[in-house]
Short mmCIF file of N, CA, C and O in Angstrom, two decimals:
data_model
loop_
_atom_site.label_atom_id
_atom_site.label_comp_id
_atom_site.label_asym_id
_atom_site.label_seq_id
_atom_site.Cartn_x
_atom_site.Cartn_y
_atom_site.Cartn_z
N LEU A 29 0.80 -1.20 0.00
CA LEU A 29 0.00 0.00 0.00
C LEU A 29 0.85 1.27 0.00
O LEU A 29 0.37 2.30 -0.44
N ASP A 30 2.06 1.16 0.50
CA ASP A 30 2.88 2.37 0.56
C ASP A 30 3.37 2.82 -0.81
O ASP A 30 3.96 3.87 -0.94
N GLN A 31 3.10 2.05 -1.84
CA GLN A 31 3.50 2.42 -3.20
C GLN A 31 2.35 3.01 -4.01
O GLN A 31 2.54 3.39 -5.15
N ILE A 32 1.16 3.09 -3.46
CA ILE A 32 0.01 3.66 -4.16
C ILE A 32 0.13 5.17 -4.13
O ILE A 32 0.25 5.78 -3.07
N HIS A 33 0.09 5.76 -5.30
CA HIS A 33 0.23 7.21 -5.40
C HIS A 33 -1.11 7.92 -5.55
O HIS A 33 -1.26 9.06 -5.14
N GLN A 34 -2.07 7.24 -6.18
CA GLN A 34 -3.35 7.89 -6.43
C GLN A 34 -4.44 6.83 -6.53
O GLN A 34 -4.23 5.74 -7.07
N VAL A 35 -5.63 7.18 -6.07
CA VAL A 35 -6.79 6.30 -6.14
C VAL A 35 -7.90 7.08 -6.83
O VAL A 35 -8.12 8.26 -6.55
N SER A 36 -8.60 6.40 -7.73
CA SER A 36 -9.74 7.06 -8.37
C SER A 36 -10.94 6.12 -8.34
O SER A 36 -10.81 4.90 -8.45
N ILE A 37 -12.12 6.70 -8.18
CA ILE A 37 -13.35 5.94 -8.15
C ILE A 37 -13.83 5.73 -9.57
O ILE A 37 -13.91 6.67 -10.36
N ARG A 38 -14.13 4.47 -9.87
CA ARG A 38 -14.61 4.13 -11.22
C ARG A 38 -15.97 3.47 -11.10
O ARG A 38 -16.55 3.45 -10.02
N GLU A 39 -16.43 2.89 -12.18
CA GLU A 39 -17.74 2.23 -12.14
C GLU A 39 -17.68 1.01 -11.23
O GLU A 39 -16.62 0.47 -10.97
N SER A 40 -18.83 0.58 -10.75
CA SER A 40 -18.86 -0.57 -9.85
C SER A 40 -18.55 -1.85 -10.62
O SER A 40 -18.81 -1.96 -11.82
N PHE A 41 -17.99 -2.80 -9.92
CA PHE A 41 -17.60 -4.09 -10.50
C PHE A 41 -18.82 -4.99 -10.47
O PHE A 41 -19.29 -5.39 -9.41
N ASP A 42 -19.36 -5.34 -11.63
CA ASP A 42 -20.62 -6.07 -11.69
C ASP A 42 -20.52 -7.53 -11.26
O ASP A 42 -21.53 -8.17 -11.02
N GLN A 43 -19.31 -8.06 -11.11
CA GLN A 43 -19.16 -9.45 -10.69
C GLN A 43 -18.75 -9.58 -9.22
O GLN A 43 -18.36 -10.65 -8.77
N TYR A 44 -18.87 -8.49 -8.49
CA TYR A 44 -18.47 -8.50 -7.08
C TYR A 44 -19.18 -9.60 -6.29
O TYR A 44 -18.54 -10.35 -5.56
N SER A 45 -20.48 -9.71 -6.43
CA SER A 45 -21.25 -10.71 -5.67
C SER A 45 -20.78 -12.12 -5.97
O SER A 45 -20.67 -12.96 -5.07
N TYR A 46 -20.48 -12.39 -7.22
CA TYR A 46 -20.00 -13.72 -7.62
C TYR A 46 -18.68 -14.05 -6.92
O TYR A 46 -18.52 -15.11 -6.31
N TYR A 47 -17.74 -13.13 -7.01
CA TYR A 47 -16.42 -13.37 -6.41
C TYR A 47 -16.48 -13.37 -4.88
O TYR A 47 -15.75 -14.11 -4.22
N ARG A 48 -17.35 -12.59 -4.30
CA ARG A 48 -17.52 -12.58 -2.85
C ARG A 48 -18.04 -13.94 -2.39
O ARG A 48 -17.58 -14.49 -1.39
N LYS A 49 -19.00 -14.49 -3.13
CA LYS A 49 -19.57 -15.81 -2.80
C LYS A 49 -18.49 -16.89 -2.91
O LYS A 49 -18.37 -17.75 -2.05
N LYS A 50 -17.69 -16.84 -3.98
CA LYS A 50 -16.61 -17.82 -4.16
C LYS A 50 -15.60 -17.71 -3.02
O LYS A 50 -15.11 -18.71 -2.52
N LEU A 51 -15.28 -16.50 -2.61
CA LEU A 51 -14.36 -16.29 -1.49
C LEU A 51 -14.92 -16.94 -0.23
O LEU A 51 -14.21 -17.68 0.46
N GLU A 52 -16.16 -16.67 0.09
CA GLU A 52 -16.76 -17.22 1.30
C GLU A 52 -16.81 -18.74 1.26
O GLU A 52 -16.62 -19.39 2.28
N GLU A 53 -17.04 -19.32 0.08
CA GLU A 53 -17.07 -20.78 -0.07
C GLU A 53 -15.70 -21.39 0.18
O GLU A 53 -15.58 -22.49 0.72
N ASN A 54 -14.65 -20.70 -0.21
CA ASN A 54 -13.30 -21.26 -0.17
C ASN A 54 -12.46 -20.81 1.01
O ASN A 54 -11.39 -21.37 1.26
N LEU A 55 -12.91 -19.84 1.75
CA LEU A 55 -12.12 -19.29 2.84
C LEU A 55 -11.75 -20.32 3.89
O LEU A 55 -10.66 -20.27 4.46
N SER A 56 -12.62 -21.28 4.15
CA SER A 56 -12.33 -22.28 5.16
C SER A 56 -11.16 -23.19 4.77
O SER A 56 -10.56 -23.84 5.62
N ALA A 57 -10.81 -23.23 3.50
CA ALA A 57 -9.69 -24.06 3.03
C ALA A 57 -8.41 -23.25 2.86
O ALA A 57 -7.45 -23.71 2.24
N CYS A 58 -8.38 -22.04 3.40
CA CYS A 58 -7.18 -21.21 3.34
C CYS A 58 -6.52 -21.18 4.71
O CYS A 58 -7.18 -20.89 5.70
N PHE A 59 -5.24 -21.47 4.75
CA PHE A 59 -4.50 -21.34 6.01
C PHE A 59 -4.00 -19.91 6.16
O PHE A 59 -3.97 -19.36 7.24
N GLY A 60 -3.58 -19.33 5.06
CA GLY A 60 -3.10 -17.96 5.04
C GLY A 60 -3.89 -17.16 4.02
O GLY A 60 -5.10 -17.05 4.12
N VAL A 61 -3.19 -16.67 3.01
CA VAL A 61 -3.84 -15.84 2.00
C VAL A 61 -3.90 -16.49 0.63
O VAL A 61 -4.53 -15.98 -0.28
N SER A 62 -3.27 -17.64 0.47
CA SER A 62 -3.15 -18.25 -0.84
C SER A 62 -4.27 -19.25 -1.13
O SER A 62 -4.71 -19.99 -0.26
N PHE A 63 -4.70 -19.24 -2.39
CA PHE A 63 -5.64 -20.25 -2.87
C PHE A 63 -4.91 -21.32 -3.67
O PHE A 63 -5.51 -22.11 -4.36
N GLY A 64 -3.59 -21.32 -3.57
CA GLY A 64 -2.78 -22.33 -4.26
C GLY A 64 -2.63 -22.03 -5.73
O GLY A 64 -3.35 -21.21 -6.30
N VAL A 65 -1.71 -22.73 -6.35
CA VAL A 65 -1.45 -22.53 -7.77
C VAL A 65 -2.50 -23.24 -8.62
O VAL A 65 -3.01 -22.68 -9.58
N ASN A 66 -2.82 -24.47 -8.25
CA ASN A 66 -3.72 -25.26 -9.08
C ASN A 66 -5.10 -25.44 -8.45
O ASN A 66 -5.93 -26.17 -8.97
N HIS A 67 -5.36 -24.78 -7.36
CA HIS A 67 -6.66 -24.81 -6.68
C HIS A 67 -7.08 -26.22 -6.28
O HIS A 67 -8.26 -26.52 -6.21
N GLN A 68 -6.11 -27.08 -6.01
CA GLN A 68 -6.42 -28.40 -5.47
C GLN A 68 -6.14 -28.37 -3.97
O GLN A 68 -5.29 -27.62 -3.50
N ILE A 69 -6.83 -29.20 -3.26
CA ILE A 69 -6.69 -29.24 -1.82
C ILE A 69 -5.51 -30.10 -1.40
O ILE A 69 -5.37 -31.23 -1.86
N ASP A 70 -4.65 -29.54 -0.56
CA ASP A 70 -3.54 -30.29 0.05
C ASP A 70 -4.01 -30.77 1.42
O ASP A 70 -4.52 -29.98 2.22
N THR A 71 -3.86 -32.04 1.67
CA THR A 71 -4.17 -32.60 2.98
C THR A 71 -2.86 -32.88 3.68
O THR A 71 -1.98 -33.54 3.12
N LEU A 72 -2.71 -32.36 4.89
CA LEU A 72 -1.48 -32.54 5.67
C LEU A 72 -1.81 -33.24 6.98
O LEU A 72 -2.84 -32.97 7.60
N LYS A 73 -0.90 -34.13 7.37
CA LYS A 73 -1.06 -34.87 8.62
C LYS A 73 0.27 -34.82 9.36
O LYS A 73 1.30 -35.26 8.85
N LEU A 74 0.22 -34.30 10.56
CA LEU A 74 1.41 -34.10 11.37
C LEU A 74 1.21 -34.86 12.68
O LEU A 74 0.26 -34.60 13.41
N THR A 75 2.10 -35.81 12.95
CA THR A 75 2.02 -36.57 14.20
C THR A 75 3.10 -36.04 15.13
O THR A 75 4.27 -35.98 14.76
N LEU A 76 2.69 -35.66 16.34
CA LEU A 76 3.57 -34.99 17.28
C LEU A 76 3.65 -35.73 18.61
O LEU A 76 2.66 -36.32 19.07
N TYR A 77 4.81 -35.64 19.24
CA TYR A 77 5.01 -36.13 20.60
C TYR A 77 4.87 -34.91 21.52
O TYR A 77 5.65 -33.97 21.44
N ILE A 78 3.85 -34.94 22.37
CA ILE A 78 3.62 -33.86 23.33
C ILE A 78 3.36 -34.51 24.69
O ILE A 78 2.38 -35.24 24.85
N ARG A 79 4.24 -34.27 25.65
CA ARG A 79 4.06 -34.86 26.98
C ARG A 79 2.81 -34.28 27.63
O ARG A 79 2.72 -33.07 27.85
N GLU A 80 1.87 -35.17 27.90
CA GLU A 80 0.61 -34.75 28.51
C GLU A 80 0.88 -34.23 29.91
O GLU A 80 1.61 -34.84 30.68
N GLY A 81 0.30 -33.12 30.23
CA GLY A 81 0.51 -32.48 31.53
C GLY A 81 1.55 -31.39 31.42
O GLY A 81 1.19 -30.23 31.22
N PRO A 82 2.84 -31.75 31.49
CA PRO A 82 3.88 -30.71 31.47
C PRO A 82 3.93 -29.89 30.18
O PRO A 82 4.38 -28.75 30.19
N GLU A 83 3.47 -30.47 29.06
CA GLU A 83 3.55 -29.75 27.78
C GLU A 83 2.16 -29.47 27.19
O GLU A 83 2.01 -29.34 25.98
N ASP A 84 1.18 -29.35 28.04
CA ASP A 84 -0.17 -29.03 27.56
C ASP A 84 -0.21 -27.71 26.81
O ASP A 84 -1.06 -27.49 25.95
N TYR A 85 0.72 -26.82 27.12
CA TYR A 85 0.78 -25.54 26.42
C TYR A 85 1.05 -25.74 24.93
O TYR A 85 0.60 -24.95 24.10
N ILE A 86 1.77 -26.81 24.57
CA ILE A 86 2.01 -27.11 23.16
C ILE A 86 0.70 -27.52 22.48
O ILE A 86 0.37 -27.06 21.39
N TYR A 87 -0.06 -28.36 23.17
CA TYR A 87 -1.38 -28.75 22.65
C TYR A 87 -2.28 -27.53 22.50
O TYR A 87 -2.96 -27.37 21.48
N GLN A 88 -2.26 -26.65 23.49
CA GLN A 88 -3.08 -25.43 23.41
C GLN A 88 -2.64 -24.55 22.25
O GLN A 88 -3.46 -23.94 21.57
N ARG A 89 -1.36 -24.48 22.01
CA ARG A 89 -0.84 -23.70 20.89
C ARG A 89 -1.31 -24.30 19.57
O ARG A 89 -1.71 -23.57 18.65
N LEU A 90 -1.28 -25.60 19.46
CA LEU A 90 -1.75 -26.30 18.27
C LEU A 90 -3.22 -25.97 18.01
O LEU A 90 -3.62 -25.68 16.88
N LYS A 91 -4.03 -25.99 19.06
CA LYS A 91 -5.45 -25.64 18.93
C LYS A 91 -5.63 -24.19 18.52
O LYS A 91 -6.43 -23.87 17.65
N ARG A 92 -4.87 -23.30 19.16
CA ARG A 92 -5.02 -21.87 18.94
C ARG A 92 -4.56 -21.45 17.54
O ARG A 92 -5.21 -20.65 16.87
N GLU A 93 -3.45 -22.00 17.08
CA GLU A 93 -2.85 -21.58 15.82
C GLU A 93 -3.20 -22.48 14.64
O GLU A 93 -2.88 -22.15 13.51
N GLY A 94 -3.86 -23.59 14.90
CA GLY A 94 -4.10 -24.60 13.87
C GLY A 94 -5.14 -24.27 12.84
O GLY A 94 -5.33 -25.02 11.88
N ARG A 95 -5.85 -23.19 13.01
CA ARG A 95 -6.81 -22.66 12.04
C ARG A 95 -7.79 -23.70 11.49
O ARG A 95 -7.92 -23.87 10.28
N GLY A 96 -8.44 -24.36 12.38
CA GLY A 96 -9.51 -25.27 11.95
C GLY A 96 -9.09 -26.69 11.68
O GLY A 96 -9.92 -27.54 11.38
N GLY A 97 -7.83 -27.00 11.79
CA GLY A 97 -7.39 -28.37 11.62
C GLY A 97 -7.88 -29.22 12.78
O GLY A 97 -8.18 -28.70 13.85
N SER A 98 -7.98 -30.51 12.58
CA SER A 98 -8.43 -31.39 13.66
C SER A 98 -7.22 -31.94 14.42
O SER A 98 -6.18 -32.22 13.84
N ILE A 99 -7.40 -32.10 15.71
CA ILE A 99 -6.36 -32.66 16.57
C ILE A 99 -6.94 -33.90 17.23
O ILE A 99 -8.00 -33.85 17.85
N THR A 100 -6.23 -35.02 17.06
CA THR A 100 -6.67 -36.29 17.62
C THR A 100 -5.61 -36.80 18.58
O THR A 100 -4.43 -36.81 18.27
N HIS A 101 -6.06 -37.23 19.75
CA HIS A 101 -5.17 -37.84 20.73
C HIS A 101 -5.08 -39.32 20.34
O HIS A 101 -5.99 -40.09 20.60
N THR A 102 -3.99 -39.72 19.68
CA THR A 102 -3.90 -41.06 19.09
C THR A 102 -3.26 -42.10 20.00
O THR A 102 -3.44 -43.29 19.79
N ASP A 103 -2.51 -41.66 20.99
CA ASP A 103 -1.86 -42.58 21.93
C ASP A 103 -1.34 -41.73 23.09
O ASP A 103 -1.41 -40.49 23.04
N HIS A 104 -0.79 -42.37 24.10
CA HIS A 104 -0.23 -41.63 25.22
C HIS A 104 0.88 -40.71 24.70
O HIS A 104 1.85 -41.19 24.10
N ASN A 105 0.74 -39.41 24.91
CA ASN A 105 1.70 -38.38 24.48
C ASN A 105 1.79 -38.21 22.96
O ASN A 105 2.69 -37.52 22.49
N ILE A 106 0.91 -38.82 22.21
CA ILE A 106 0.94 -38.73 20.74
C ILE A 106 -0.34 -38.05 20.26
O ILE A 106 -1.46 -38.47 20.59
N PHE A 107 -0.15 -36.99 19.47
CA PHE A 107 -1.28 -36.22 18.92
C PHE A 107 -1.10 -36.10 17.41
O PHE A 107 0.02 -35.94 16.92
N THR A 108 -2.21 -36.17 16.70
CA THR A 108 -2.17 -36.03 15.25
C THR A 108 -2.99 -34.81 14.85
O THR A 108 -4.15 -34.67 15.24
N TYR A 109 -2.36 -33.94 14.10
CA TYR A 109 -3.00 -32.73 13.58
C TYR A 109 -3.22 -32.95 12.09
O TYR A 109 -2.29 -33.33 11.37
N GLU A 110 -4.44 -32.73 11.62
CA GLU A 110 -4.75 -32.88 10.20
C GLU A 110 -5.52 -31.66 9.71
O GLU A 110 -6.37 -31.13 10.42
N ILE A 111 -5.20 -31.26 8.49
CA ILE A 111 -5.88 -30.11 7.89
C ILE A 111 -5.86 -30.26 6.37
O ILE A 111 -4.94 -30.86 5.80
N SER A 112 -6.87 -29.72 5.73
CA SER A 112 -6.95 -29.68 4.28
C SER A 112 -7.03 -28.22 3.86
O SER A 112 -7.93 -27.49 4.32
N VAL A 113 -6.09 -27.79 3.01
CA VAL A 113 -5.99 -26.39 2.61
C VAL A 113 -5.64 -26.30 1.13
O VAL A 113 -5.17 -27.26 0.53
N PHE A 114 -5.84 -25.12 0.56
CA PHE A 114 -5.48 -24.89 -0.84
C PHE A 114 -3.98 -24.93 -1.06
O PHE A 114 -3.51 -25.45 -2.04
N ASP A 115 -3.23 -24.34 -0.15
CA ASP A 115 -1.79 -24.21 -0.34
C ASP A 115 -1.06 -24.68 0.92
O ASP A 115 -0.82 -23.90 1.84
N GLY A 116 -0.71 -25.97 0.94
CA GLY A 116 -0.03 -26.54 2.09
C GLY A 116 1.33 -25.93 2.35
O GLY A 116 1.84 -25.98 3.46
N ASN A 117 1.89 -25.33 1.33
CA ASN A 117 3.21 -24.70 1.48
C ASN A 117 3.16 -23.56 2.50
O ASN A 117 4.16 -23.25 3.15
N GLU A 118 2.00 -22.95 2.66
CA GLU A 118 1.88 -21.87 3.64
C GLU A 118 2.08 -22.35 5.07
O GLU A 118 2.46 -21.58 5.94
N LEU A 119 1.83 -23.62 5.32
CA LEU A 119 1.96 -24.16 6.68
C LEU A 119 3.39 -24.54 7.03
O LEU A 119 3.71 -24.74 8.20
N MET A 120 4.24 -24.69 6.04
CA MET A 120 5.57 -25.25 6.28
C MET A 120 6.38 -24.49 7.33
O MET A 120 6.94 -25.12 8.23
N PRO A 121 6.45 -23.16 7.30
CA PRO A 121 7.20 -22.48 8.36
C PRO A 121 6.62 -22.74 9.75
O PRO A 121 7.35 -22.95 10.71
N TRP A 122 5.30 -22.76 9.85
CA TRP A 122 4.64 -23.01 11.14
C TRP A 122 4.89 -24.44 11.60
O TRP A 122 5.22 -24.68 12.77
N ILE A 123 4.76 -25.40 10.68
CA ILE A 123 5.00 -26.81 11.03
C ILE A 123 6.42 -27.00 11.55
O ILE A 123 6.64 -27.72 12.53
N LYS A 124 7.36 -26.33 10.94
CA LYS A 124 8.76 -26.50 11.34
C LYS A 124 9.05 -25.95 12.73
O LYS A 124 10.06 -26.28 13.33
N THR A 125 8.14 -25.15 13.28
CA THR A 125 8.34 -24.68 14.66
C THR A 125 8.12 -25.80 15.66
O THR A 125 8.44 -25.65 16.84
N PHE A 126 7.61 -26.94 15.19
CA PHE A 126 7.40 -28.10 16.06
C PHE A 126 8.54 -29.12 15.93
O PHE A 126 8.44 -30.22 16.45
N ILE A 127 9.63 -28.75 15.26
CA ILE A 127 10.78 -29.63 15.12
C ILE A 127 11.19 -30.13 16.50
O ILE A 127 11.21 -29.39 17.47
N GLY A 128 11.53 -31.38 16.58
CA GLY A 128 11.87 -31.99 17.85
C GLY A 128 10.68 -32.72 18.45
O GLY A 128 10.84 -33.56 19.33
N ARG A 129 9.48 -32.40 17.97
CA ARG A 129 8.26 -33.07 18.42
C ARG A 129 7.63 -33.88 17.29
O ARG A 129 6.74 -34.68 17.53
N ILE A 130 8.05 -33.61 16.07
CA ILE A 130 7.42 -34.23 14.90
C ILE A 130 7.87 -35.69 14.77
O ILE A 130 9.06 -35.96 14.63
N LEU A 131 6.90 -36.58 14.81
CA LEU A 131 7.18 -38.01 14.62
C LEU A 131 7.01 -38.38 13.15
O LEU A 131 7.74 -39.24 12.65
N SER A 132 6.06 -37.76 12.49
CA SER A 132 5.88 -37.99 11.05
C SER A 132 5.13 -36.83 10.43
O SER A 132 4.39 -36.12 11.09
N PHE A 133 5.38 -36.67 9.15
CA PHE A 133 4.71 -35.65 8.34
C PHE A 133 4.24 -36.34 7.07
O PHE A 133 5.04 -36.95 6.37
N GLU A 134 2.96 -36.23 6.77
CA GLU A 134 2.40 -36.86 5.58
C GLU A 134 1.54 -35.85 4.83
O GLU A 134 0.97 -34.94 5.44
N SER A 135 1.43 -36.05 3.52
CA SER A 135 0.58 -35.19 2.71
C SER A 135 0.25 -35.90 1.40
O SER A 135 1.02 -36.75 0.94
N ASN A 136 -0.87 -35.53 0.82
CA ASN A 136 -1.20 -36.02 -0.51
C ASN A 136 -0.39 -35.29 -1.57
O ASN A 136 -0.35 -35.69 -2.73
N ASN A 137 0.29 -34.23 -1.17
CA ASN A 137 1.15 -33.45 -2.06
C ASN A 137 2.59 -33.91 -1.85
O ASN A 137 3.24 -33.53 -0.87
N ASN A 138 3.09 -34.72 -2.76
CA ASN A 138 4.44 -35.28 -2.64
C ASN A 138 5.51 -34.19 -2.58
O ASN A 138 6.53 -34.37 -1.91
N TYR A 139 5.29 -33.09 -3.26
CA TYR A 139 6.26 -31.99 -3.22
C TYR A 139 6.48 -31.52 -1.78
O TYR A 139 7.61 -31.30 -1.35
N LEU A 140 5.38 -31.37 -1.02
CA LEU A 140 5.50 -30.89 0.36
C LEU A 140 6.26 -31.88 1.23
O LEU A 140 7.08 -31.48 2.07
N VAL A 141 5.98 -33.17 1.05
CA VAL A 141 6.67 -34.19 1.84
C VAL A 141 8.16 -34.18 1.52
O VAL A 141 9.00 -34.17 2.43
N GLN A 142 8.50 -34.15 0.23
CA GLN A 142 9.92 -34.12 -0.16
C GLN A 142 10.59 -32.86 0.35
O GLN A 142 11.72 -32.90 0.86
N LYS A 143 9.91 -31.72 0.24
CA LYS A 143 10.48 -30.45 0.71
C LYS A 143 10.72 -30.50 2.22
O LYS A 143 11.78 -30.08 2.69
N PHE A 144 9.76 -31.01 2.97
CA PHE A 144 9.90 -31.08 4.42
C PHE A 144 11.11 -31.92 4.80
O PHE A 144 11.98 -31.47 5.55
N TYR A 145 11.18 -33.14 4.27
CA TYR A 145 12.28 -34.03 4.66
C TYR A 145 13.62 -33.55 4.11
O TYR A 145 14.65 -33.72 4.76
N GLN A 146 13.63 -32.90 2.94
CA GLN A 146 14.87 -32.34 2.41
C GLN A 146 15.35 -31.19 3.30
O GLN A 146 16.55 -31.08 3.57
N ASP A 147 14.44 -30.37 3.74
CA ASP A 147 14.81 -29.27 4.65
C ASP A 147 15.38 -29.80 5.96
O ASP A 147 16.34 -29.25 6.49
N ILE A 148 14.79 -30.87 6.48
CA ILE A 148 15.29 -31.47 7.73
C ILE A 148 16.69 -32.05 7.50
O ILE A 148 17.60 -31.86 8.31
N TYR A 149 16.87 -32.72 6.39
CA TYR A 149 18.18 -33.29 6.03
C TYR A 149 19.23 -32.17 5.91
O TYR A 149 20.33 -32.28 6.44
N THR A 150 18.87 -31.10 5.22
CA THR A 150 19.79 -29.97 5.04
C THR A 150 20.15 -29.34 6.38
O THR A 150 21.31 -29.02 6.64
N MET A 151 19.16 -29.19 7.25
CA MET A 151 19.41 -28.62 8.56
C MET A 151 20.33 -29.54 9.38
O MET A 151 21.28 -29.08 10.03
N ALA A 152 20.07 -30.84 9.32
CA ALA A 152 20.91 -31.80 10.08
C ALA A 152 22.35 -31.74 9.61
O ALA A 152 23.28 -31.83 10.41
N LYS A 153 22.56 -31.58 8.30
CA LYS A 153 23.92 -31.48 7.76
C LYS A 153 24.63 -30.27 8.33
O LYS A 153 25.83 -30.31 8.58
N LEU A 154 23.93 -29.19 8.55
CA LEU A 154 24.55 -27.98 9.11
C LEU A 154 25.08 -28.25 10.52
O LEU A 154 26.10 -27.69 10.92
N TYR A 155 24.38 -29.08 11.27
CA TYR A 155 24.78 -29.39 12.64
C TYR A 155 25.82 -30.50 12.70
O TYR A 155 26.50 -30.64 13.71
N ASN A 156 25.94 -31.29 11.65
CA ASN A 156 26.84 -32.43 11.65
C ASN A 156 28.12 -32.21 10.85
O ASN A 156 28.81 -33.16 10.52
N THR A 157 28.43 -30.98 10.54
CA THR A 157 29.66 -30.72 9.79
C THR A 157 30.86 -30.89 10.69
O THR A 157 30.86 -30.52 11.86
N LYS A 158 31.89 -31.49 10.14
CA LYS A 158 33.14 -31.68 10.88
C LYS A 158 34.20 -30.83 10.21
O LYS A 158 34.49 -30.98 9.05
N GLU A 159 34.73 -29.92 10.98
CA GLU A 159 35.75 -29.02 10.41
C GLU A 159 37.09 -29.29 11.02
O GLU A 159 37.29 -29.65 12.09
#
């Protein structure tokens, strides 16, 4: 917005109602602002180790920041977060904040799975360099 120099009022946009309706229909499948490149839904499944009791704050954070994803208590100290969104890539920085707790990451989008595990591999190499 800081680059806008001038605004002028023009005729009304006759397709506003159509696009507003489409937005409202699709908003629940947006994690951030993206509707994805190909408008297909990415399903992501993140299995986390969270110590029940002492680390309940992590579970609360997952609920608070998870934007409508479902959280299932799958075993003692094991929780699974699942969400379907237009652009799963938007979740990647947030998902990586759970590093050290992530037991598995799955998606119907192979690119996201490869990117996640490649990023983990690259990060591990940074810590395992011998000089």
